[in-house]
Coordinates of C-alpha atoms in Angstrom, one line a residue:
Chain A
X1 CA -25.0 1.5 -248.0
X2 CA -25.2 5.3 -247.8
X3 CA -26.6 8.0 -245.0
X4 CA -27.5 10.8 -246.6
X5 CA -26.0 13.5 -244.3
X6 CA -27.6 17.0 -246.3
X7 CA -28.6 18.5 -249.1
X8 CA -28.6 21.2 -251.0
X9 CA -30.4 23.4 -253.0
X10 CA -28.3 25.3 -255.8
X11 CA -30.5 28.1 -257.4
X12 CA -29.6 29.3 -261.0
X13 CA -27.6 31.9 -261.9
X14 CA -29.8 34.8 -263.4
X15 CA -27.4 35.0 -266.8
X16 CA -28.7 31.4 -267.8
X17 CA -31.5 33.5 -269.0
X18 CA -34.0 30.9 -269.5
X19 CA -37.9 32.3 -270.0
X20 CA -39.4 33.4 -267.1
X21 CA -36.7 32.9 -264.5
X22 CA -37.7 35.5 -261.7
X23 CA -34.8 37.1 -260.3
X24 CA -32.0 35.1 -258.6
X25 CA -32.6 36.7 -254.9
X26 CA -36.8 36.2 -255.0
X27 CA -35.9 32.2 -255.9
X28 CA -33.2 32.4 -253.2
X29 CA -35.8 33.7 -250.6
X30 CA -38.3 31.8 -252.0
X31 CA -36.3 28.6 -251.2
X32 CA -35.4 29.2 -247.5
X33 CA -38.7 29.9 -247.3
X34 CA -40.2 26.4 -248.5
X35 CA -36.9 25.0 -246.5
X36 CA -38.3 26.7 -243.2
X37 CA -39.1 23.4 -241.5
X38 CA -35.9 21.1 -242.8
X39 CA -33.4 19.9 -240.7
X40 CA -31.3 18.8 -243.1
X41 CA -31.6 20.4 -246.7
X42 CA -30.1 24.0 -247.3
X43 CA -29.8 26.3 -250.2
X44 CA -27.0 27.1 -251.0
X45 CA -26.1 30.9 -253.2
X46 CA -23.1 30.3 -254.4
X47 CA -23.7 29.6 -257.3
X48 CA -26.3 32.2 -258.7
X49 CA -23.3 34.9 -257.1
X50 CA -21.2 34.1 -259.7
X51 CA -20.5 37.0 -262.4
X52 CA -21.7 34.3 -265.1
X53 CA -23.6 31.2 -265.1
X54 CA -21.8 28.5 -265.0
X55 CA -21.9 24.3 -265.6
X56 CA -23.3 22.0 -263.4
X57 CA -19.9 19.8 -263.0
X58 CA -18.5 23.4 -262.0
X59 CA -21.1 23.9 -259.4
X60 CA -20.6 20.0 -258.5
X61 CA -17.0 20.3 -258.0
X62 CA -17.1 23.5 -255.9
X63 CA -19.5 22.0 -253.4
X64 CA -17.4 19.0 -252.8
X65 CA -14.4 20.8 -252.2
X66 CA -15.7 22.6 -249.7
X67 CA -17.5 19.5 -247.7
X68 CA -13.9 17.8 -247.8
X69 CA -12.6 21.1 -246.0
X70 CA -15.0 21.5 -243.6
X71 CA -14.9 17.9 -242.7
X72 CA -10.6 17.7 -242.9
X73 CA -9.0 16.8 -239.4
X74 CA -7.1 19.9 -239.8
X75 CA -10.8 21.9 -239.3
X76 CA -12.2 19.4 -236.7
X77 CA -15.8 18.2 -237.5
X78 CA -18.3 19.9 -238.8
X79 CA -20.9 21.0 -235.8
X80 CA -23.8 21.3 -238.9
X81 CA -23.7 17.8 -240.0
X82 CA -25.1 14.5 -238.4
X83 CA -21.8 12.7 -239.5
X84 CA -20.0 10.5 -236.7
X85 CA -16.8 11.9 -235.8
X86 CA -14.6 9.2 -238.1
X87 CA -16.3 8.7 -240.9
X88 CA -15.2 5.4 -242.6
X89 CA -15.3 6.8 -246.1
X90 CA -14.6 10.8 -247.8
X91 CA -18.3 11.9 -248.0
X92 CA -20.0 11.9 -251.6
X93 CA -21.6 14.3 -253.5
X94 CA -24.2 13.6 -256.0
X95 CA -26.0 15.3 -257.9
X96 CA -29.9 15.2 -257.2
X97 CA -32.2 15.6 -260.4
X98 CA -35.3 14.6 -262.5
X99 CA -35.7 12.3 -265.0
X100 CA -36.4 14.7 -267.6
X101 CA -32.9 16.1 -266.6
X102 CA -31.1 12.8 -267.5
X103 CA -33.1 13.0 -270.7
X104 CA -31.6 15.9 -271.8
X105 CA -28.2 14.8 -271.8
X106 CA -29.0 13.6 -275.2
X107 CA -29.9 16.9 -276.2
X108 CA -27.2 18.2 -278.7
X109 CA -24.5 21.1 -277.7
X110 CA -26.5 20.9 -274.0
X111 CA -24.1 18.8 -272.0
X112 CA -20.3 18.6 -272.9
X113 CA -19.2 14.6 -273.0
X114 CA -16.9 15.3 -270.8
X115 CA -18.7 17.0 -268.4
X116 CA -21.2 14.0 -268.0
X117 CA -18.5 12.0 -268.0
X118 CA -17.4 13.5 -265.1
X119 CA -20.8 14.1 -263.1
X120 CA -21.6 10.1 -263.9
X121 CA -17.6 8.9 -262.8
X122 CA -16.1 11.3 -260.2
X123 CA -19.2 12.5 -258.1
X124 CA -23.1 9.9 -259.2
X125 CA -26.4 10.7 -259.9
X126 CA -29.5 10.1 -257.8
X127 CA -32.5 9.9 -259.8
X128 CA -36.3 10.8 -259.5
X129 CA -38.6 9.3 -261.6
X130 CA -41.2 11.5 -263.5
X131 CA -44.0 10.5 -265.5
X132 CA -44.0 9.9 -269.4
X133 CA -40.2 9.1 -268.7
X134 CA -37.6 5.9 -268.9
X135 CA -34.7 6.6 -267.1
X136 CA -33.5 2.7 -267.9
X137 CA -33.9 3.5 -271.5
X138 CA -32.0 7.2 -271.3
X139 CA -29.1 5.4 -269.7
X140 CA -28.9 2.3 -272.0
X141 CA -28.9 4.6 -275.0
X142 CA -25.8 6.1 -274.0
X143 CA -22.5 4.6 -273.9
X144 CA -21.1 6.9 -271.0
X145 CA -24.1 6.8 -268.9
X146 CA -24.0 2.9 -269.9
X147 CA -20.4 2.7 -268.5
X148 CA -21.0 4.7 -264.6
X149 CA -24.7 3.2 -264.4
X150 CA -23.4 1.8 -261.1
X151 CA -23.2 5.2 -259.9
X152 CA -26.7 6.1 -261.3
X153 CA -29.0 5.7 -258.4
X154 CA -33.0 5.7 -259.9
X155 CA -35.4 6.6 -257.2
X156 CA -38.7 5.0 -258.3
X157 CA -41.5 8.2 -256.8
X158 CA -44.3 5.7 -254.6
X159 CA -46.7 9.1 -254.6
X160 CA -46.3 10.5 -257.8
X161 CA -46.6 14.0 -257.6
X162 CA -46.1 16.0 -261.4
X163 CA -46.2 19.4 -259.9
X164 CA -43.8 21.0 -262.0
X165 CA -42.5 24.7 -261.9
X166 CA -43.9 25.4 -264.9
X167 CA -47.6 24.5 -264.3
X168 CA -47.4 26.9 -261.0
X169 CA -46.3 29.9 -262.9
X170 CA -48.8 29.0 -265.6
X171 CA -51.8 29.1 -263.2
X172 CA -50.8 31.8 -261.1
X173 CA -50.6 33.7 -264.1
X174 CA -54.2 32.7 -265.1
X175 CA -55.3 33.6 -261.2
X176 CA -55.7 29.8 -260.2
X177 CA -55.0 28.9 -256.9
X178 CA -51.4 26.3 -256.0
X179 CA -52.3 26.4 -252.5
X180 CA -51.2 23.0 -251.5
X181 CA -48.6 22.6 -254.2
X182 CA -46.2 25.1 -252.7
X183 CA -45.7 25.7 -249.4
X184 CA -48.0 29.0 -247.8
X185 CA -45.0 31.2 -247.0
X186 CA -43.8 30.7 -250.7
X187 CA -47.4 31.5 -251.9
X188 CA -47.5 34.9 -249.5
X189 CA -44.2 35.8 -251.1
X190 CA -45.0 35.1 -254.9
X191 CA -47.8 37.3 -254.4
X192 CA -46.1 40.0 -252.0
X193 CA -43.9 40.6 -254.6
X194 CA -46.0 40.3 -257.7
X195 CA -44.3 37.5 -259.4
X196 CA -45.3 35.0 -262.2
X197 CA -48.5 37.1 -262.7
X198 CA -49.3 37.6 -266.7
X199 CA -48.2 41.0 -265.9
X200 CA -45.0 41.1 -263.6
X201 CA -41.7 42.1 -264.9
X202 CA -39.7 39.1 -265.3
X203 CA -36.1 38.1 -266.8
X204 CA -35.2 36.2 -269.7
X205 CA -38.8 37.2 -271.3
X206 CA -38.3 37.1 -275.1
X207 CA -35.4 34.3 -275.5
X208 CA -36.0 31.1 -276.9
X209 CA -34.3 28.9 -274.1
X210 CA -36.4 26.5 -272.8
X211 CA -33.4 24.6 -271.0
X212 CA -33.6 21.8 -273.0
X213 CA -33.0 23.9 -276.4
X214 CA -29.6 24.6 -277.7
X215 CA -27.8 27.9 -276.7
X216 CA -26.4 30.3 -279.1
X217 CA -23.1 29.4 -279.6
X218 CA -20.0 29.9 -277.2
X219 CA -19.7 27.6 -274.2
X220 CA -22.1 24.3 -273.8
X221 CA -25.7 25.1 -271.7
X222 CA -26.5 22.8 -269.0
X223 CA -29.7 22.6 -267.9
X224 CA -29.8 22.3 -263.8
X225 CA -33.4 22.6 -262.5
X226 CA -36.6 21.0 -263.9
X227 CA -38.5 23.4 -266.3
Chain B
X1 CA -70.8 41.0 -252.0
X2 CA -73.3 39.6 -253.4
X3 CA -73.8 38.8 -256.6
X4 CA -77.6 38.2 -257.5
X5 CA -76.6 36.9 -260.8
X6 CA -74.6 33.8 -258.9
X7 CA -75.8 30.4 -257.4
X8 CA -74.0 30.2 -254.2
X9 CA -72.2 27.1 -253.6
X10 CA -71.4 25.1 -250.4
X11 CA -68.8 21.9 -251.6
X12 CA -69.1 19.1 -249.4
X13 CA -66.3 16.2 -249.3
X14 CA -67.3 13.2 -247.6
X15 CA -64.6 10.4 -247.4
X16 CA -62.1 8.4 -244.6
X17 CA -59.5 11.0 -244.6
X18 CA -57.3 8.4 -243.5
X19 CA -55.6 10.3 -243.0
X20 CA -56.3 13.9 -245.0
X21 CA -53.6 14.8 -247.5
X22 CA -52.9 17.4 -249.8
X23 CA -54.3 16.1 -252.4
X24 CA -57.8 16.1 -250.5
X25 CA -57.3 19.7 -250.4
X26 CA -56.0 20.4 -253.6
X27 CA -59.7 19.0 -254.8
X28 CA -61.2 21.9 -252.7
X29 CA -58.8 24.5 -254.4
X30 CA -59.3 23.3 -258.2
X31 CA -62.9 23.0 -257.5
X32 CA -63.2 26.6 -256.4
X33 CA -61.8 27.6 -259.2
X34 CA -63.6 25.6 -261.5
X35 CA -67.1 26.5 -260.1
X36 CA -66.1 29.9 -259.8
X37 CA -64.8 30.5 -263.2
X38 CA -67.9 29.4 -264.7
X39 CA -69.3 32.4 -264.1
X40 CA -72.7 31.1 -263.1
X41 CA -71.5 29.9 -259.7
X42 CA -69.5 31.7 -256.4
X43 CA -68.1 28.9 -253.6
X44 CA -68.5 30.2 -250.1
X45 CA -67.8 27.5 -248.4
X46 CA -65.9 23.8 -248.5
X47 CA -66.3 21.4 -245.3
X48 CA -64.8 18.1 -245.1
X49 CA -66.9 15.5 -243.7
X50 CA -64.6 12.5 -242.5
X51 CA -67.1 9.6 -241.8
X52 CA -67.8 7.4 -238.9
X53 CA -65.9 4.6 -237.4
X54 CA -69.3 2.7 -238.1
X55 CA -68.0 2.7 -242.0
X56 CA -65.9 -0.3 -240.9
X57 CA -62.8 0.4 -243.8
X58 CA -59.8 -1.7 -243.4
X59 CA -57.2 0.3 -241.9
X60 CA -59.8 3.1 -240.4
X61 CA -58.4 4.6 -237.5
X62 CA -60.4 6.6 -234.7
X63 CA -62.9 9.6 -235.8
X64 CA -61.7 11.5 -233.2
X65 CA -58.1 11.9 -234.7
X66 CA -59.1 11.9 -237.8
X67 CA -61.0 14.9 -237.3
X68 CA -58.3 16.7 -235.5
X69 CA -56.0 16.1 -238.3
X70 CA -58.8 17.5 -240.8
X71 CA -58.6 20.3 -238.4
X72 CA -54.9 20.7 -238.4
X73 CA -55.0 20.7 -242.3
X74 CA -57.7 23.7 -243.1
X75 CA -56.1 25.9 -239.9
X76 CA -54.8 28.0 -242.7
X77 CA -57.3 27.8 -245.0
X78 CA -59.8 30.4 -245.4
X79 CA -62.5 28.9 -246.5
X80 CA -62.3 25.1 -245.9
X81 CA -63.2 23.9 -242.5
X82 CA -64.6 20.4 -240.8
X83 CA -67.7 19.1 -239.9
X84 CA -67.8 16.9 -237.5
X85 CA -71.3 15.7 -237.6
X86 CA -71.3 12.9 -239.8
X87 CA -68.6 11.4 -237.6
X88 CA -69.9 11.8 -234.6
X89 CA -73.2 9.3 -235.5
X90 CA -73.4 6.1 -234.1
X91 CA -74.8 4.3 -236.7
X92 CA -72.8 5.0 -240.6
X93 CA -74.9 7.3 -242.4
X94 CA -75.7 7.3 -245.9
X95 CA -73.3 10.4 -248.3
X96 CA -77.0 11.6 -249.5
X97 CA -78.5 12.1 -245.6
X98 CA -75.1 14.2 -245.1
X99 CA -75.8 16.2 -248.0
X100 CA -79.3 16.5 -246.5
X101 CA -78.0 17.6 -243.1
X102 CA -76.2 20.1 -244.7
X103 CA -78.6 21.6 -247.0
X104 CA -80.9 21.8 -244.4
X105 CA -78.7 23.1 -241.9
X106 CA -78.1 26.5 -244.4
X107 CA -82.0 26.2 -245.0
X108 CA -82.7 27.2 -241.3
X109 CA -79.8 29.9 -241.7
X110 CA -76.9 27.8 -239.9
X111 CA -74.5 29.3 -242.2
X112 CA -71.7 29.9 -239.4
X113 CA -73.1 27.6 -237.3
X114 CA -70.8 24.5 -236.8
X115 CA -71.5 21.0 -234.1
X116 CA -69.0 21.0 -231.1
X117 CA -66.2 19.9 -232.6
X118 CA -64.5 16.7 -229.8
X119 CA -61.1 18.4 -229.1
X120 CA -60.0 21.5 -231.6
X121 CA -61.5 24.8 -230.6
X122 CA -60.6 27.4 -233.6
X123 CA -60.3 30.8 -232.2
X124 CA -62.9 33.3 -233.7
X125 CA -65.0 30.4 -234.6
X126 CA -67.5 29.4 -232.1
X127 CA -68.9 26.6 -232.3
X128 CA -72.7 26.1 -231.2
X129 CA -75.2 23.0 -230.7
X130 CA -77.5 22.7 -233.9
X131 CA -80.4 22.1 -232.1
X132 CA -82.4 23.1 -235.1
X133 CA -81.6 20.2 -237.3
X134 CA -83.4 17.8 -235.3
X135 CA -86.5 18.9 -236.3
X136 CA -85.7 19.4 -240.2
X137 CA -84.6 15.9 -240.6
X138 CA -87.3 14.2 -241.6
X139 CA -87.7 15.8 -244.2
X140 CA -88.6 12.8 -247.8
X141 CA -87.5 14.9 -249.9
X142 CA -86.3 18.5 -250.5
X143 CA -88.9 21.4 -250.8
X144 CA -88.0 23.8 -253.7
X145 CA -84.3 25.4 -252.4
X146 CA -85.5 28.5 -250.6
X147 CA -83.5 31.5 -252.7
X148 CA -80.7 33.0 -251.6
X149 CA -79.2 29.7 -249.7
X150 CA -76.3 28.4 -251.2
X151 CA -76.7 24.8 -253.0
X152 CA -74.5 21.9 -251.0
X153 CA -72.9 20.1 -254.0
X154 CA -70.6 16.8 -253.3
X155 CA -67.0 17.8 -254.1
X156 CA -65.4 14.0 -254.7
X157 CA -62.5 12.4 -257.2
X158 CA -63.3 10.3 -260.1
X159 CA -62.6 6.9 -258.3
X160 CA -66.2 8.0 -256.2
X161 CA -68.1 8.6 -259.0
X162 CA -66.9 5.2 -260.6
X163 CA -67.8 3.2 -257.0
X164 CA -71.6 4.1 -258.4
X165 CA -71.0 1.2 -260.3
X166 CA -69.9 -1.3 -256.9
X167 CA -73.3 -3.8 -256.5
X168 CA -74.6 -2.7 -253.2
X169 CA -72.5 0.5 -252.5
X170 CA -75.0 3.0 -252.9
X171 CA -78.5 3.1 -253.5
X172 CA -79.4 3.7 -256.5
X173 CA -82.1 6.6 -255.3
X174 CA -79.5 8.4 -253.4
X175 CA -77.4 8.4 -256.3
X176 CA -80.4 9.6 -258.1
X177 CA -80.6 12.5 -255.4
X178 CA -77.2 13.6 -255.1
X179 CA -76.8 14.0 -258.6
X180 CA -80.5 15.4 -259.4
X181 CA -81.6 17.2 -256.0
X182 CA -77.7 18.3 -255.3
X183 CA -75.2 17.9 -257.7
X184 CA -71.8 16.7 -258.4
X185 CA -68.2 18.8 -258.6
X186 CA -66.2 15.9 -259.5
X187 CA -62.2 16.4 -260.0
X188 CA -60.3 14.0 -262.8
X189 CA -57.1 13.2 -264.2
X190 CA -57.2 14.3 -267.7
X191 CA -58.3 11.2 -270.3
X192 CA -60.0 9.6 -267.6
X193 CA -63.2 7.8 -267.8
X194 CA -65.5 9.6 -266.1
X195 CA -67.4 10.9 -269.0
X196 CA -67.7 7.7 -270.7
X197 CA -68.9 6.4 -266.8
X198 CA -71.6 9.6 -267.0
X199 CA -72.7 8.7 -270.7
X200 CA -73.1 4.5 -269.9
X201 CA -75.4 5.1 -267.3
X202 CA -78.8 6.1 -267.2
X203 CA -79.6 8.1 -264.4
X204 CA -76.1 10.5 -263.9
X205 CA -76.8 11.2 -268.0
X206 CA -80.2 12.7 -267.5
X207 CA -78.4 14.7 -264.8
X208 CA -75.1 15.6 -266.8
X209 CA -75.4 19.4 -266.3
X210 CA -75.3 19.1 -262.3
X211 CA -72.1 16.6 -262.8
X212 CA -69.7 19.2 -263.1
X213 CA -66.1 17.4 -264.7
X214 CA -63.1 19.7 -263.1
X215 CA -59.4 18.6 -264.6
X216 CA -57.0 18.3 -262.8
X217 CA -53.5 18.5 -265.0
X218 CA -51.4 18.1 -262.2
X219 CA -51.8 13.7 -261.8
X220 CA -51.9 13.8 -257.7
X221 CA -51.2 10.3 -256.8
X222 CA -51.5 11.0 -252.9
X223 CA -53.7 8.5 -252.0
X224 CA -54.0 8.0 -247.8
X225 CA -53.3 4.2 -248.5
X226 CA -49.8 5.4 -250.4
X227 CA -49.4 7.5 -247.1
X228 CA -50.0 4.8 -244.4
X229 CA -47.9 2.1 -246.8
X230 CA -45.1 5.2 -246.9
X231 CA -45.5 5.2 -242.9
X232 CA -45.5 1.2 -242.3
X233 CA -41.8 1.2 -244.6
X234 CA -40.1 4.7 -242.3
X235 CA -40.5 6.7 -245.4
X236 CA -41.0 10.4 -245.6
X237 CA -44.4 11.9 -245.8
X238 CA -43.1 15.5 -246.1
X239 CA -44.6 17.5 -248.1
X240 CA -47.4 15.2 -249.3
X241 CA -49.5 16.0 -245.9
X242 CA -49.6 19.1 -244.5
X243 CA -46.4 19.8 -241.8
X244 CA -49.0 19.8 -239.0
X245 CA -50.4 16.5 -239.7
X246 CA -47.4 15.3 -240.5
X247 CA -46.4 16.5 -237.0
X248 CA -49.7 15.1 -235.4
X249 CA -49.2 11.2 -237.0
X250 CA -45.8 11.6 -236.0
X251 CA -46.9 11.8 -231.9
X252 CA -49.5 9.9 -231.9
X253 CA -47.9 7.1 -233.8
X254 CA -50.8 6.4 -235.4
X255 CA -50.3 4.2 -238.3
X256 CA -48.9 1.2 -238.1
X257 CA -49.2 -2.5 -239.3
X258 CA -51.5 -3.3 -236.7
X259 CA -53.9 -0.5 -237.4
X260 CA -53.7 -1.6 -240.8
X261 CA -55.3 -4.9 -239.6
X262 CA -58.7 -2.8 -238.2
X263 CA -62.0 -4.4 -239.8
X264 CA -59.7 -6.8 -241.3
X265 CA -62.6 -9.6 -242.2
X266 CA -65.8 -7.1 -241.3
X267 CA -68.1 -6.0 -243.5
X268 CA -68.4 -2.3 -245.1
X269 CA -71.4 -0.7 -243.5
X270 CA -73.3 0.4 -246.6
X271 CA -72.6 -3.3 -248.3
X272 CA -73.8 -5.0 -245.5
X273 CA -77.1 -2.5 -245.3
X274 CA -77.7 -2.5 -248.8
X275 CA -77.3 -6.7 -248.9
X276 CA -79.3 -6.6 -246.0
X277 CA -82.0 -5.0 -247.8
X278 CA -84.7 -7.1 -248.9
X279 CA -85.6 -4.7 -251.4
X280 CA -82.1 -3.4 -252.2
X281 CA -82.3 -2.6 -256.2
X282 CA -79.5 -2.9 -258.9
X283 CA -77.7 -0.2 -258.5
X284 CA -76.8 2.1 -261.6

């Protein structure tokens, strides 16, 4: 049984340089702003700070270290989390995605085995469902994801909602309205800022990166956020 | 503004709104868009209409809440508000005598003129006693639409224009006047039926070009009975209502099992008025 005690919200870093990623501090602001009325999920910037980008099970492993420290005796509790003073078990971290996401670790040069490996053994995945996709059938292909499916927690979607990233910037860029898709404040700022509009400056315009295509060469891409 | 080239155009959502979602409102939005991109048509206006407790639904929880959660939902909307006529009768009232009201109502130049509403009180936005529309109501049918005054069309989702079909749901001349004396603005999931609905029957064919088929590519499964079954279970709405109504369900607690259970065994109103009829016809 688990109590999920946060979460998190890791923006890319800007050097992943996938098409049409607006710069790293409008997604940033453009988060807190849609996580306004949470109590319990945060974003978090370390990650798109970093001089380069850098792979998910890198990200992972940084964020766990530093919920071990700041929930250590040596520190005393955290005052931020709901956590009861002994907790019976080291908190977990897992990582939170789409199933589109898990489909992609079959994409070739995307994900290193080892990397997977480790995201599926040392830390779980949690899930969500998505429409046109078989999470079942992505994790009986593979052996690895085969051997941790234990730790692979699917979260069937009751409402299912497709709005996907993609289809916002598409019809803001054609004028249509997303009210009601994203929250107000994050509509006020997309448009106080001019961004996603067929005509706004934006980074990564002109590569061939789609997230789930291979990169060119040196270290393995990992995709982190839904297209 | 006005754009003498342009049919004004009032959209009109009848429905439980049990309890209003964002995908009710999303239907406005993608409607707008739709309508207006055509070129031929400029939307001034979208009311939601929640109907009356008389409507007897399983599950149907007071008008009066109902409407305040409609309320809650379009505070920041521009151009969407609530009517709270329609619920306010005592007796359920037919979708084409609410399109009726309405037209009328912006026939005798109500425009910004809207009923008391029972508890919300928008600031800026008086609201007056329609006194008018009492003598306008019985009215048989529509003179020719004085120019100038928008046209009320019925904004609804595919699953409405498919209950056409239900034995005893709707008359089969009110169906022939909202779709010929009013028209249609209908939002669908891509590859659904609704064309193949429109071409099987009869009456919405030889009305097709006031049956206006809007996609929607985003599939929006936020039904209100996926919302109270998500309540029922303790699972999180957020995010698939709007935060206030959200907020509002939350104090009120006011879905639950036993609210569920309302009208369990009762009729719906327009089956048992259209059964009741002796000269009820076949309905599309």
């Amino acid at each position: 049984m688990y109590q999920v005690i946060g979460g998190i919200i890791s923006p890319v870093n800007d050097n992943y340089k996938k098409k049409d990623l607006a710069a790293a501090h409008h997604r940033v602001a453009m988060v807190q702003l849609a996580l306004q009325m949470s109590d319990w999920i945060r974003v978090d910037t370390w990650e798109c700070e970093q001089a380069q980008w850098m792979e998910t099970v890198k990200v992972l492993r940084h964020h766990h270290h530093q919920l071990l420290r700041s929930l250590s005796p040596e520190e005393g509790p955290d005052q931020g989390t709901a956590v009861s003073p002994a907790p019976a078990a080291a908190p977990e971290l897992k990582f939170l995605c789409g199933a589109d996401v898990l489909k992609t670790f079959q994409t070739p040069n995307l994900w290193k085995d080892e990397h997977i490996q480790e995201i599926v053994e040392k830390f779980g995945l949690v899930c969500v469902g998505r429409a046109g996709h078989d999470p079942k059938a992505y994790i009986m292909g593979s052996p690895i994801l085969r051997r941790y499916q234990h730790n692979i927690h699917l979260v069937r979607e009751p409402v299912q909602n497709e709005i996907s990233a993609t289809y916002i910037r598409s019809a803001l860029g054609q004028g249509q309205s997303v009210k009601y898709l994203l929250p107000d404040a994050v509509i006020a700022y997309i448009k106080n800022h001019n961004l996603y509009s067929r005509d706004s400056p934006q980074k990564g315009n002109g590569t061939r990166n789609s997230g789930a295509e291979t990169g060119q060469g040196g270290p393995a891409t990992a995709p982190l956020s839904s297209p | 503004m006005e754009d003498p080239g342009k049919t004004e155009v009032v959209l009109l959502a009848c429905g439980s709104f049990n309890p209003v979602t964002n995908m009710h409102l999303r239907l406005f939005e993608l409607a707008r868009d739709y309508m207006n991109g055509t070129g031929k048509y400029r939307v001034v206006k979208g009311i939601i209409s929640p109907v009356g407790d008389a409507y007897k639904k399983k599950g149907l929880i007071s008008a009066h809440h109902r409407v305040i959660m409609a309320e809650l939902a379009t505070k920041n909307s521009s151009w969407v508000e609530v009517d709270s006529w329609e619920s306010l009768q005592k007796e359920w009232t037919e979708t084409e005598k609410v399109l009726r009201h309405h037209q009328e109502k912006l026939e005798a130049g109500g425009c910004d003129r809207q009923q008391d509403s029972p508890v919300l009180e928008r600031p800026g936005r008086k609201r007056k006693w329609a006194e008018q529309r009492s003598e306008v109501s019985q009215k048989k049918s529509l003179e020719p639409r004085t120019k100038g005054v928008p046209e009320v069309k019925l904004l609804c989702g595919a699953d409405i224009l498919e209950s056409f079909g239900v034995p005893n749901l709707w008359k089969s001349e009110d169906i022939a006047k909202i779709v010929g004396v009013y028209g249609l603005v209908c939002v669908t999931r891509v590859g659904n039926d609704a064309q193949k609905f429109i071409y099987e029957s009869d009456v919405l064919w030889k009305h097709r070009a006031n049956i206006h088929l809007v996609n929607e590519w985003i599939t929006n499964d936020i039904s209100s009975t996926k919302i109270r079954r998500a309540l029922r279970r303790g699972q999180s709405i957020r995010y698939l209502v709007p935060d206030l109504v959200g907020e509002y369900i939350e104090k009120h607690s006011l879905y639950s099992s036993e609210s569920e259970e309302r009208n369990v065994g009762v009729v719906l109103a327009p089956l048992q008025r259209n059964t009741a009829d002796t000269n009820s016809n076949p309905t599309v």
